C-alpha angles and dihedrals in degrees: 000000000000127000090245096052086041087059097049092049092050087054095051090053097048087048092059099041088056088048093053087050101054104027118073095193119138121263102232105184085050094054121131132186115266099260095194093061131077124234105238097008116133117243138188102217110211116192112241098230109039093028083225121131133245102254134185095229112259089346090269112172099215137106112267096030106157116240120220144152119274133165114266116287101155089233123151084255087070099052129097132185109209109214127176112223096184135267090061089296126133146191125212108211117199114226095221118127112320095008093229097117130095142196102275134190098226115249090359088275129170097197125114112260093026107155128252121219136149114268129173107273117253100160097260125149098247084064096052128076143166118237108214125192109236128227090265093067099228109057130067138220115215104211122181134239094218088059087049083250096298095106122072132202100259143182107240114248091358082276120183092199129116110252093021106156123250121211135151126278143167105289107246101164090253121154091245092059097049124081138195113222109218119193112244092199120050139338118300108207086182096057092040096052089040090055088043090053101044096049107035089109101034140040132237117236091232090073138045119257102230099183084110093056103059102278145358105195099104089047092050097047088046089057088049095058094042091048084052091050108269099133138214108284139167107326095343104096140083132207129209112219103176142346099253102100111033092157107027121206100203140006091269089061089043096055096043095059098024143057123205145131121291101241095027126200087195091066106022121076088200089046090044093057093044092054105039093038085071089051107041136046108254135197119197126191132154130260092245089052091051093050096047090045102031094170092057101096096027086058091054128088091270122132142175106288091046127123130238129184136191122224130181125223121280125235086266095048094259128114112312133204115300117254109177137030130208141171129218107247103165147356116246144157125263115181097341092312125119103231145166115264118213134207124203152163134240095048086028103223126168125209095354110179112248089216090055096057089042085064093050095042100042099151093036120096121245109215111196119194119196105214119209 
């Protein structure tokens, strides 16, 4: 090859690399189906920024019903069936009424700000999408066929408000055009542990980062459970009102931007224990007992995605208040013994051996929750 041709080729390669660095448009040829999501499964679809859900307004089963975001209510308008239609394309079937209407780009329009509604399915490009995992490894962009997969389902103005409109807009890797799929039926240990491993050293905009308020462990594990399909219930919930205090320093800042119960099992290890110990089977043993009987928990019906808390001793010597919350994310070997590995926030840690923790907390209690 001549030096001139080599120079031209080098310039072309450099141009391609630069375009890849600064452009976040989907690579259509490299598309692969979302392996963690199940065909024909029903999901709640949460916006990564606002924490609110894709919603067919008022659950009206009618062509042209507008699609908005709304806080979780568990209604049919927030449930979407993911159906693969071939060639890597999906339709999102609204579960309102007859369950025959799908997510639709109004008028099959390729423009930015084209509105999104639901409409009877007719196999057209405005009702077909690709679901592409983002670089974070746990959220997805929903890009339309009618835009040649360059425009994504987006919350207007990155709003955190209920009823904020949803339209299509050029995908730019912003939090308001990325979504988290939460299964409606059953607990997905795979989704829960994937969320944990991808976020153990980071924070998700849909939730407060509470590391500056003394601890983020219950908040983090609550997020993992929600990602796996354990839905908001009773006092276990959190809502985002605005983008002003992503990492609150005190209760006033927390209350200014976030809505939660008081006291809250979402963010407090103690309240988490009081709430979930009434709903799930638990097993409680001391760290010393685990160290002396290293197979005791592994032989129990406990799996990845289950939760373990550490509690101190009460004044009377029994189980005291829970003080740390962790999720089982893996299996490993410690000193020749197979054991669970735990991930958690506050002292952000991934895949910490349970047996090692038991050695350092011999007099504390370990509470194991079997999540279903």
